[in-house]
Short mmCIF file of C-alpha atoms in Angstrom, two decimals:
data_model
loop_
_atom_site.label_atom_id
_atom_site.label_comp_id
_atom_site.label_asym_id
_atom_site.label_seq_id
_atom_site.Cartn_x
_atom_site.Cartn_y
_atom_site.Cartn_z
CA MET H 233 -87.36 89.36 -39.87
CA THR H 234 -89.10 92.68 -40.05
CA ARG H 235 -88.83 95.31 -37.39
CA ARG H 236 -92.52 94.72 -36.61
CA ARG H 237 -91.71 91.12 -35.64
CA ILE H 238 -88.44 91.80 -33.85
CA LEU H 239 -89.84 94.21 -31.30
CA PRO H 240 -92.47 91.87 -29.87
CA ALA H 241 -89.88 89.10 -29.78
CA ILE H 242 -87.55 91.26 -27.71
CA LEU H 243 -90.37 92.23 -25.40
CA LEU H 244 -91.39 88.62 -24.96
CA ALA H 245 -87.81 87.59 -24.21
CA ALA H 246 -87.52 90.35 -21.65
CA LEU H 247 -90.77 89.30 -20.02
CA ALA H 248 -89.66 85.69 -19.94
CA THR H 249 -86.39 86.69 -18.30
CA SER H 250 -88.09 88.79 -15.71
CA ALA H 251 -90.55 86.02 -14.98
CA GLN H 252 -87.65 83.64 -14.30
CA ALA H 253 -85.70 86.20 -12.39
CA GLU H 254 -85.81 85.79 -8.68
CA ASP H 255 -84.21 87.84 -5.97
CA VAL H 256 -82.85 85.81 -3.10
CA TRP H 257 -80.55 86.33 -0.13
CA ILE H 258 -77.27 84.64 0.65
CA LYS H 259 -77.69 82.81 3.92
CA ARG H 260 -74.04 81.84 4.43
CA SER H 261 -70.76 82.94 2.90
CA ALA H 262 -69.88 81.14 -0.29
CA ASP H 263 -67.53 81.30 -3.23
CA VAL H 264 -69.45 82.01 -6.42
CA ARG H 265 -67.81 79.74 -8.98
CA ASN H 266 -67.52 79.80 -12.74
CA ASP H 267 -68.70 76.21 -12.93
CA PRO H 268 -71.23 74.21 -10.88
CA SER H 269 -68.45 72.24 -9.19
CA ALA H 270 -66.44 72.43 -5.98
CA ALA H 271 -63.42 72.76 -8.28
CA GLY H 272 -64.83 75.77 -10.12
CA ASP H 273 -62.76 78.95 -10.07
CA LEU H 274 -63.81 81.75 -7.77
CA VAL H 275 -65.73 84.50 -9.54
CA VAL H 276 -66.65 86.52 -6.49
CA PRO H 277 -67.21 85.74 -2.82
CA VAL H 278 -70.65 86.45 -1.36
CA THR H 279 -71.53 86.96 2.25
CA LYS H 280 -74.52 86.34 4.44
CA GLY H 281 -77.30 88.84 3.89
CA GLN H 282 -76.29 89.82 0.37
CA ARG H 283 -79.16 90.13 -2.11
CA VAL H 284 -78.56 88.42 -5.45
CA HIS H 285 -80.47 87.52 -8.57
CA VAL H 286 -81.17 83.92 -9.62
CA LEU H 287 -80.67 83.29 -13.33
CA GLU H 288 -80.87 79.53 -13.58
CA ARG H 289 -81.11 76.40 -11.50
CA ASN H 290 -79.17 73.25 -12.25
CA GLY H 291 -79.72 70.46 -9.76
CA SER H 292 -78.18 71.44 -6.46
CA TRP H 293 -76.49 74.49 -7.99
CA VAL H 294 -77.92 77.92 -8.78
CA ASN H 295 -76.58 80.43 -11.28
CA ILE H 296 -76.73 83.91 -9.79
CA ASP H 297 -75.99 87.47 -10.74
CA VAL H 298 -73.98 89.41 -8.19
CA ASN H 299 -73.74 93.02 -9.26
CA GLY H 300 -73.16 92.06 -12.86
CA LYS H 301 -70.91 89.08 -12.16
CA THR H 302 -72.45 85.69 -12.71
CA GLY H 303 -71.56 82.29 -11.35
CA TRP H 304 -72.75 79.27 -9.39
CA VAL H 305 -73.49 78.67 -5.74
CA SER H 306 -75.08 75.78 -3.90
CA ALA H 307 -78.86 75.95 -3.65
CA ASP H 308 -78.32 75.50 0.09
CA SER H 309 -76.53 78.85 0.23
CA ILE H 310 -79.54 80.95 -0.76
CA SER H 311 -82.84 81.78 0.85
CA THR H 312 -86.00 83.22 -0.59
CA ARG H 313 -86.55 84.96 2.73
CA GLU H 314 -84.55 87.99 3.69
CA VAL H 315 -81.41 87.20 5.64
CA LYS H 316 -79.64 89.81 7.72
CA ALA H 317 -75.91 90.32 7.51
CA ASP H 318 -73.64 89.37 10.39
CA THR H 319 -72.21 91.77 12.87
CA ASP H 320 -68.55 90.97 12.95
CA LEU H 321 -66.98 90.51 16.32
CA ILE H 322 -63.34 90.30 15.46
CA GLY H 323 -63.18 92.03 12.14
CA ARG H 324 -65.66 94.84 12.65
CA GLY H 325 -64.63 98.34 11.89
CA SER H 326 -61.11 99.67 11.71
CA GLY H 327 -60.26 97.37 8.86
CA ALA H 328 -57.86 99.84 7.36
CA GLU H 329 -55.96 100.19 10.60
CA MET H 330 -55.51 96.46 10.91
CA SER H 331 -54.72 95.59 7.37
CA SER H 332 -50.96 95.91 7.45
CA GLY H 333 -50.45 92.17 7.56
CA ALA H 334 -53.11 91.23 5.05
CA ALA H 335 -50.89 90.41 2.11
CA ILE H 336 -53.05 87.57 0.88
CA LYS H 337 -56.15 88.30 -1.09
CA GLY H 338 -59.10 87.59 1.14
CA LEU H 339 -57.01 87.26 4.29
CA GLN H 340 -58.94 88.74 7.17
CA PRO H 341 -57.10 91.76 8.62
CA ILE H 342 -56.88 90.37 12.12
CA ALA H 343 -55.54 87.06 10.79
CA GLY H 344 -52.89 88.97 8.87
CA ASP H 345 -51.97 90.94 11.95
CA TYR H 346 -51.92 87.77 14.01
CA ALA H 347 -49.52 86.24 11.50
CA GLU H 348 -47.25 89.27 11.76
CA LYS H 349 -47.33 89.23 15.52
CA ARG H 350 -46.61 85.52 15.83
CA SER H 351 -44.15 85.44 12.92
CA LEU H 352 -46.31 82.98 11.06
CA SER H 353 -45.53 82.35 7.44
CA LYS H 354 -48.28 83.05 4.95
CA ALA H 355 -46.50 80.90 2.36
CA GLY H 356 -48.45 77.76 3.23
CA LEU H 357 -51.77 79.56 2.89
CA ASN H 358 -50.70 80.93 -0.48
CA GLU H 359 -49.61 77.47 -1.56
CA MET H 360 -53.01 76.06 -0.61
CA LEU H 361 -54.78 78.73 -2.64
CA ALA H 362 -52.46 78.16 -5.62
CA LEU H 363 -52.90 74.41 -5.36
CA LYS H 364 -56.67 74.71 -5.50
CA LYS H 365 -56.39 76.67 -8.75
CA THR H 366 -54.51 73.82 -10.39
CA VAL H 367 -57.51 71.54 -9.97
CA THR H 368 -60.12 72.25 -12.63
CA PRO H 369 -63.75 71.12 -12.80
CA LYS H 370 -62.81 68.86 -15.72
CA MET H 371 -60.02 67.22 -13.71
CA LEU H 372 -62.46 66.58 -10.90
CA LYS H 373 -65.08 65.20 -13.25
CA ASP H 374 -62.52 62.89 -14.88
CA PHE H 375 -61.18 61.85 -11.46
CA VAL H 376 -64.65 60.81 -10.32
CA ALA H 377 -65.37 59.00 -13.59
CA GLU H 378 -62.01 57.20 -13.61
CA GLY H 379 -62.64 55.92 -10.10
CA SER H 380 -66.25 54.98 -10.89
CA ILE H 381 -67.27 56.92 -7.82
CA GLU H 382 -71.02 56.90 -8.13
CA ARG H 383 -73.45 58.48 -5.78
CA PRO H 384 -76.05 55.96 -4.70
CA ALA H 385 -79.53 56.52 -6.05
CA ARG H 386 -81.80 58.29 -3.61
CA ARG H 387 -84.28 56.02 -1.98
CA MET L 232 -40.18 56.85 16.87
CA ASN L 233 -41.48 53.33 17.21
CA SER L 234 -44.46 52.04 15.35
CA LYS L 235 -46.72 51.84 18.35
CA PHE L 236 -46.07 55.38 19.36
CA LYS L 237 -46.73 56.54 15.85
CA ASN L 238 -50.04 54.84 15.86
CA LEU L 239 -50.99 56.33 19.15
CA LYS L 240 -50.18 59.73 17.80
CA PHE L 241 -52.02 59.18 14.59
CA ILE L 242 -55.31 59.03 16.32
CA ALA L 243 -54.91 62.67 17.11
CA PRO L 244 -56.64 63.66 13.93
CA PHE L 245 -59.79 62.07 15.12
CA ILE L 246 -59.59 62.96 18.72
CA VAL L 247 -57.55 66.04 18.61
CA THR L 248 -58.43 67.12 15.12
CA ALA L 249 -58.70 70.67 14.99
CA ALA L 250 -61.30 72.65 13.37
CA LEU L 251 -59.46 75.48 15.04
CA LEU L 252 -56.51 73.89 16.64
CA VAL L 253 -58.86 74.25 19.48
CA THR L 254 -60.82 71.85 21.44
CA VAL L 255 -62.65 71.64 24.66
CA PRO L 256 -62.62 69.04 27.34
CA TYR L 257 -65.85 67.16 27.22
CA ASN L 258 -66.58 67.66 30.84
CA MET L 259 -66.83 71.34 30.09
CA GLY L 260 -70.28 71.87 31.41
CA GLY L 261 -69.71 74.84 33.64
CA CYS L 262 -69.16 78.01 31.72
CA ALA L 263 -68.14 79.91 34.84
CA ALA L 264 -65.07 77.81 35.42
CA VAL L 265 -64.04 78.24 31.83
CA THR L 266 -64.60 81.96 32.03
CA SER L 267 -62.18 82.38 34.87
CA GLN L 268 -59.64 80.22 33.11
CA ILE L 269 -59.69 82.52 30.13
CA GLY L 270 -59.16 85.55 32.32
CA GLU L 271 -56.24 83.85 33.99
CA ALA L 272 -54.77 82.77 30.71
CA VAL L 273 -54.79 86.27 29.32
CA GLY L 274 -53.75 87.92 32.51
CA GLY L 275 -53.44 91.56 33.57
CA LYS L 276 -56.08 94.25 33.09
CA GLN L 277 -56.97 92.96 29.70
CA GLY L 278 -57.33 89.49 31.04
CA ALA L 279 -59.65 90.76 33.68
CA ALA L 280 -61.70 92.58 31.08
CA ILE L 281 -61.99 89.44 29.04
CA GLY L 282 -62.83 87.30 32.00
CA ASN L 283 -65.47 89.70 33.24
CA SER L 284 -67.12 90.07 29.89
CA VAL L 285 -67.51 86.44 29.10
CA GLY L 286 -70.26 85.57 31.50
CA LYS L 287 -72.43 88.43 30.26
CA LEU L 288 -72.21 87.76 26.59
CA ALA L 289 -71.25 84.18 26.00
CA GLU L 290 -74.70 82.71 25.57
CA ASN L 291 -76.03 85.29 23.16
CA GLU L 292 -73.16 86.05 20.86
CA SER L 293 -72.65 84.40 17.55
CA ILE L 294 -69.47 84.22 15.54
CA SER L 295 -69.66 85.97 12.21
CA GLU L 296 -68.46 84.47 8.98
CA LYS L 297 -65.54 86.91 8.85
CA ASP L 298 -64.53 85.82 12.31
CA GLU L 299 -64.79 82.22 11.20
CA GLN L 300 -62.62 82.95 8.19
CA ALA L 301 -60.00 84.70 10.32
CA MET L 302 -59.85 81.75 12.68
CA GLY L 303 -59.51 79.29 9.83
CA GLU L 304 -56.72 81.30 8.26
CA SER L 305 -54.92 81.55 11.57
CA VAL L 306 -55.14 77.81 12.08
CA ALA L 307 -53.87 77.12 8.56
CA MET L 308 -50.95 79.53 8.97
CA THR L 309 -50.06 78.07 12.35
CA VAL L 310 -50.00 74.53 11.04
CA THR L 311 -48.16 75.31 7.80
CA THR L 312 -45.57 77.40 9.61
CA ARG L 313 -44.87 74.45 11.87
CA TYR L 314 -45.07 71.90 9.07
CA PRO L 315 -44.39 73.08 5.52
CA ILE L 316 -46.57 71.80 2.72
CA VAL L 317 -44.90 68.93 0.88
CA LYS L 318 -43.27 69.80 -2.42
CA ASP L 319 -45.18 67.08 -4.17
CA GLN L 320 -47.72 68.53 -6.53
CA LYS L 321 -49.06 65.15 -7.53
CA LEU L 322 -49.76 64.12 -3.95
CA ASN L 323 -51.31 67.48 -3.04
CA GLN L 324 -53.51 67.43 -6.13
CA TYR L 325 -54.58 63.88 -5.39
CA VAL L 326 -55.63 64.72 -1.82
CA THR L 327 -57.38 67.84 -3.12
CA LEU L 328 -59.28 65.82 -5.72
CA VAL L 329 -60.46 63.32 -3.11
CA GLY L 330 -61.46 66.20 -0.84
CA LEU L 331 -63.34 68.05 -3.56
CA THR L 332 -65.10 64.85 -4.60
CA LEU L 333 -66.44 64.71 -1.06
CA ALA L 334 -67.15 68.44 -1.05
CA ASN L 335 -69.32 68.14 -4.14
CA ALA L 336 -71.57 65.70 -2.29
CA SER L 337 -71.55 67.71 0.93
CA ARG L 338 -74.02 70.35 1.98
CA ARG L 339 -71.39 73.00 1.21
CA PRO L 340 -70.04 72.31 -2.27
CA ASP L 341 -69.42 76.04 -2.68
CA GLY L 342 -67.42 76.32 0.52
CA ASN L 343 -63.84 77.51 0.76
CA TRP L 344 -62.38 73.99 0.71
CA LEU L 345 -58.59 73.86 0.62
CA PHE L 346 -56.55 70.70 1.12
CA ALA L 347 -52.85 69.90 1.39
CA VAL L 348 -50.34 67.46 2.82
CA VAL L 349 -47.81 68.75 5.32
CA ASP L 350 -44.30 67.40 5.58
CA THR L 351 -43.84 65.60 8.86
CA ASP L 352 -43.59 62.00 9.99
CA GLU L 353 -46.04 62.75 12.76
CA VAL L 354 -49.38 61.12 12.17
CA ASN L 355 -51.98 63.80 12.40
CA ALA L 356 -54.56 65.89 10.58
CA PHE L 357 -55.99 69.32 11.14
CA SER L 358 -58.99 71.21 9.98
CA GLY L 359 -59.66 74.88 10.44
CA PRO L 360 -62.96 76.72 10.31
CA ASP L 361 -64.09 77.75 6.85
CA GLY L 362 -62.67 74.72 5.09
CA TYR L 363 -58.93 74.27 5.67
CA VAL L 364 -57.96 70.60 5.80
CA LEU L 365 -54.38 69.44 6.26
CA VAL L 366 -53.09 65.90 6.64
CA THR L 367 -49.55 64.85 7.43
CA ARG L 368 -47.34 62.70 5.26
CA GLY L 369 -47.07 60.38 8.25
CA LEU L 370 -50.80 59.85 8.19
CA ILE L 371 -50.80 59.19 4.45
CA ARG L 372 -48.29 56.38 5.10
CA GLN L 373 -50.71 54.75 7.53
CA LEU L 374 -53.50 54.55 4.97
CA ARG L 375 -54.07 51.67 2.57
CA ASP L 376 -56.46 52.93 -0.05
CA GLU L 377 -58.45 55.91 -1.27
CA SER L 378 -61.53 55.01 0.74
CA GLU L 379 -59.48 55.28 3.93
CA LEU L 380 -58.11 58.65 2.86
CA ALA L 381 -61.64 59.74 2.01
CA GLY L 382 -62.70 58.63 5.50
CA VAL L 383 -60.05 60.77 7.18
CA LEU L 384 -60.93 63.79 5.02
CA ALA L 385 -64.66 63.26 5.54
CA HIS L 386 -64.12 63.23 9.30
CA GLU L 387 -62.13 66.46 9.15
CA MET L 388 -64.63 68.08 6.82
CA SER L 389 -67.43 67.12 9.17
CA HIS L 390 -65.74 69.04 11.97
CA VAL L 391 -65.74 72.05 9.63
CA LEU L 392 -69.31 71.54 8.43
CA ASP L 393 -70.54 71.08 12.00
CA LYS L 394 -68.53 74.11 13.13
CA HIS L 395 -67.00 72.24 16.04
CA GLY L 396 -64.10 74.63 16.40
CA LEU L 397 -66.40 77.61 16.58
CA ALA L 398 -68.60 75.75 19.03
CA ALA L 399 -65.56 75.30 21.24
CA VAL L 400 -64.81 79.00 21.08
CA LYS L 401 -68.39 79.94 21.85
CA GLN L 402 -68.68 77.36 24.56
CA ALA L 403 -65.68 78.85 26.25
CA GLY L 404 -67.02 82.37 25.83
CA ARG L 405 -63.94 83.38 23.93
CA ALA L 406 -65.68 85.11 21.06
CA SER L 407 -67.60 87.28 23.49
CA ALA L 408 -64.38 88.24 25.13
CA LEU L 409 -63.12 89.52 21.82
CA ALA L 410 -66.35 91.33 21.10
CA SER L 411 -66.12 93.26 24.33
CA LEU L 412 -62.86 94.85 23.35
CA THR L 413 -63.30 97.85 21.13
CA LYS L 414 -59.74 99.07 20.59
CA VAL L 415 -57.90 97.55 17.68
CA ASP L 416 -54.78 96.67 19.63
CA GLU L 417 -56.83 95.15 22.43
CA ARG L 418 -58.80 92.98 20.05
CA LEU L 419 -55.64 91.81 18.32
CA SER L 420 -54.01 91.11 21.63
CA ALA L 421 -57.03 89.17 22.84
CA PHE L 422 -57.31 87.30 19.55
CA SER L 423 -53.65 86.38 19.69
CA GLN L 424 -53.68 85.19 23.25
CA VAL L 425 -56.89 83.26 22.88
CA THR L 426 -55.63 81.60 19.72
CA ASP L 427 -52.34 80.71 21.38
CA SER L 428 -54.18 79.26 24.32
CA LEU L 429 -56.43 77.25 22.10
CA THR L 430 -53.51 75.97 20.08
CA ASP L 431 -51.89 74.69 23.26
CA THR L 432 -55.14 73.13 24.32
CA ILE L 433 -55.54 71.05 21.23
CA LEU L 434 -52.11 69.53 21.52
CA VAL L 435 -52.97 67.85 24.80
CA LYS L 436 -56.74 67.65 24.77
CA GLY L 437 -59.24 67.02 22.07
CA TYR L 438 -62.73 67.58 20.88
CA GLY L 439 -65.51 66.50 23.10
CA ARG L 440 -66.69 62.93 22.90
CA ASP L 441 -69.96 64.02 21.35
CA GLN L 442 -68.22 66.08 18.68
CA GLU L 443 -65.94 63.21 17.72
CA ASP L 444 -68.89 60.86 17.52
CA GLN L 445 -70.82 63.36 15.46
CA ALA L 446 -67.88 63.82 13.07
CA ASP L 447 -67.62 60.03 12.70
CA ALA L 448 -71.34 59.73 12.03
CA ASP L 449 -71.33 62.57 9.51
CA ALA L 450 -68.21 61.17 7.85
CA VAL L 451 -69.98 57.86 7.26
CA LYS L 452 -72.96 59.70 5.76
CA LEU L 453 -70.73 61.81 3.53
CA LEU L 454 -68.74 58.80 2.35
CA ILE L 455 -71.90 56.94 1.41
CA SER L 456 -73.51 59.93 -0.28
CA THR L 457 -70.31 60.51 -2.27
CA GLY L 458 -69.93 56.90 -3.35
CA TYR L 459 -66.92 55.77 -1.30
CA ASP L 460 -66.98 52.55 0.67
CA PRO L 461 -67.42 53.65 4.31
CA ARG L 462 -65.88 50.39 5.48
CA GLY L 463 -62.46 51.78 4.60
CA TYR L 464 -62.84 54.32 7.37
CA LEU L 465 -63.99 51.59 9.74
CA GLN L 466 -60.95 49.45 8.92
CA PHE L 467 -58.67 52.36 9.59
CA ILE L 468 -60.19 53.03 13.00
CA GLN L 469 -60.10 49.32 13.80
CA ARG L 470 -56.39 49.14 13.05
CA THR L 471 -55.90 52.11 15.30
CA ALA L 472 -57.82 50.40 18.06
CA LYS L 473 -55.46 47.44 17.94
CA GLU L 474 -52.43 49.67 18.28
CA GLN L 475 -54.07 51.57 21.07
CA HIS L 476 -55.09 48.56 23.12
CA GLY L 477 -53.84 48.73 26.67
CA SER L 478 -52.49 52.22 26.35
CA THR L 479 -52.98 54.90 28.97
CA SER L 480 -51.84 57.69 26.72
CA ILE L 481 -53.50 61.03 26.10
CA MET L 482 -56.39 59.03 24.80
CA SER L 483 -57.55 58.29 28.29
CA THR L 484 -59.69 61.41 28.37
CA HIS L 485 -61.11 60.85 24.92
CA PRO L 486 -63.16 58.23 23.25
CA GLY L 487 -61.05 55.20 22.41
CA ALA L 488 -60.74 53.89 18.91
CA SER L 489 -62.42 50.63 19.95
CA ASP L 490 -65.57 52.42 21.06
CA ARG L 491 -65.57 54.53 17.96
CA ALA L 492 -65.11 51.52 15.71
CA VAL L 493 -68.15 49.85 17.26
CA LYS L 494 -70.25 52.97 16.71
CA ILE L 495 -68.99 53.44 13.18
CA ARG L 496 -69.79 49.85 12.32
CA LYS L 497 -73.31 50.25 13.67
CA ARG L 498 -73.79 53.44 11.65
CA ILE L 499 -72.69 51.70 8.50
CA ASP L 500 -75.03 48.78 9.21
CA ASP L 501 -77.89 51.15 9.99
CA SER L 502 -77.33 53.11 6.82
CA LYS L 503 -78.18 50.04 4.75
CA ALA L 504 -76.08 51.41 1.92
CA LEU L 505 -77.14 49.78 -1.29
CA THR L 506 -73.77 50.05 -2.93
CA GLN L 507 -70.40 48.98 -1.69
CA GLY L 508 -68.73 52.12 -2.91
CA ALA L 509 -65.30 52.88 -4.32
CA VAL L 510 -62.12 51.61 -2.58
CA LEU L 511 -59.42 52.43 -5.15
CA ARG L 512 -56.31 50.91 -3.66
CA GLU L 513 -54.25 51.00 -6.83
CA ARG L 514 -54.96 54.63 -7.53
CA PHE L 515 -54.07 55.51 -3.95
CA GLU L 516 -50.77 53.66 -4.18
CA ALA L 517 -49.93 55.22 -7.53
CA ASN L 518 -50.49 58.72 -6.18
CA THR L 519 -48.79 58.28 -2.85
CA LYS L 520 -45.64 56.55 -4.17
CA ARG L 521 -45.85 53.58 -1.88
#
């Protein structure tokens, strides 16, 4: 292909992408997953009020771009209208001061401090997180198929 | 522990279930009474501060998602400290797969859903805000097939989806109490005491009648939309009702299993589900080593 043909093709592709591109807001916290499945691995968590970019829609799932990271969230988790972020009651401010007990990734500082104060073990929480990672989207898909678990047709 | 007692206790997941290890009495109409109870529970100057603040802020405050996450984590840590997670990967994976099958058909397939079985003969189940669902080994033993397990999980997940635990906190003005405290140590202290209080509450009380009914109704919907036979859940509640008959246990202040079974049956009939749905007894038995 000559350079004369390549350039318009690139421009057209860029235009097509931008035409599909859609900025939306996260209306509730969600785990952006690497697969459109509840068993998909976490790519990045998103929180209410965050602005993200829609790349593709696939049924009830939407592929989004979050600051360069892409993954899937439920279509119910986004809004085309601007959504404002929460004001935290418990966790607001002073995160650094309260983070001594937050040994688990994603553990809220006050929950970590609560665990320290009440001598609660974080092992169970870690086990739950590790357990979830052992279940892959393929396992879930096979599990559903093996059990012939079929969603009824919409009426 | 005799069989009857076990079965009385098992109903706790549905009456006492805990989207927060917290519940409210269903006659909780008056916020003022609750407000003073919180102040008393916390005690001292801080308690007074909490008690005084609640009435001003309770109706307008909302609980943020971070707050919800912190509460869910606290519930999960409390339960798993008391009851360790079973060292049975196959069983835990099986329960997780059933839970995620339901999650995929729910309105929050991208939620933070985490499932596990905890090692105790007690018959119970717990759910914490933000998606933590724990069932006991004792409860697993009471179930007969996968559709019944799906029913229990769907009920718990409905408490999470409907934010019943958070509703209890808001209804009691507890979140506002926390919001009014600006110093880190005061907030932690308030959080700790409120959480302790709520944990105690759930062990003797339960969700409100309306919340239990709503969780039953939503569980039936979720089971049908997933493709499980909702009659498994009905059978489970009916068996419970038989065990519970004539009892004046802690259930006296909560909806009885008989009443719930009647409502669940009506909901299933009203749903006019076209398909019978999956039951999967053999798979359940194979994964639970019965």
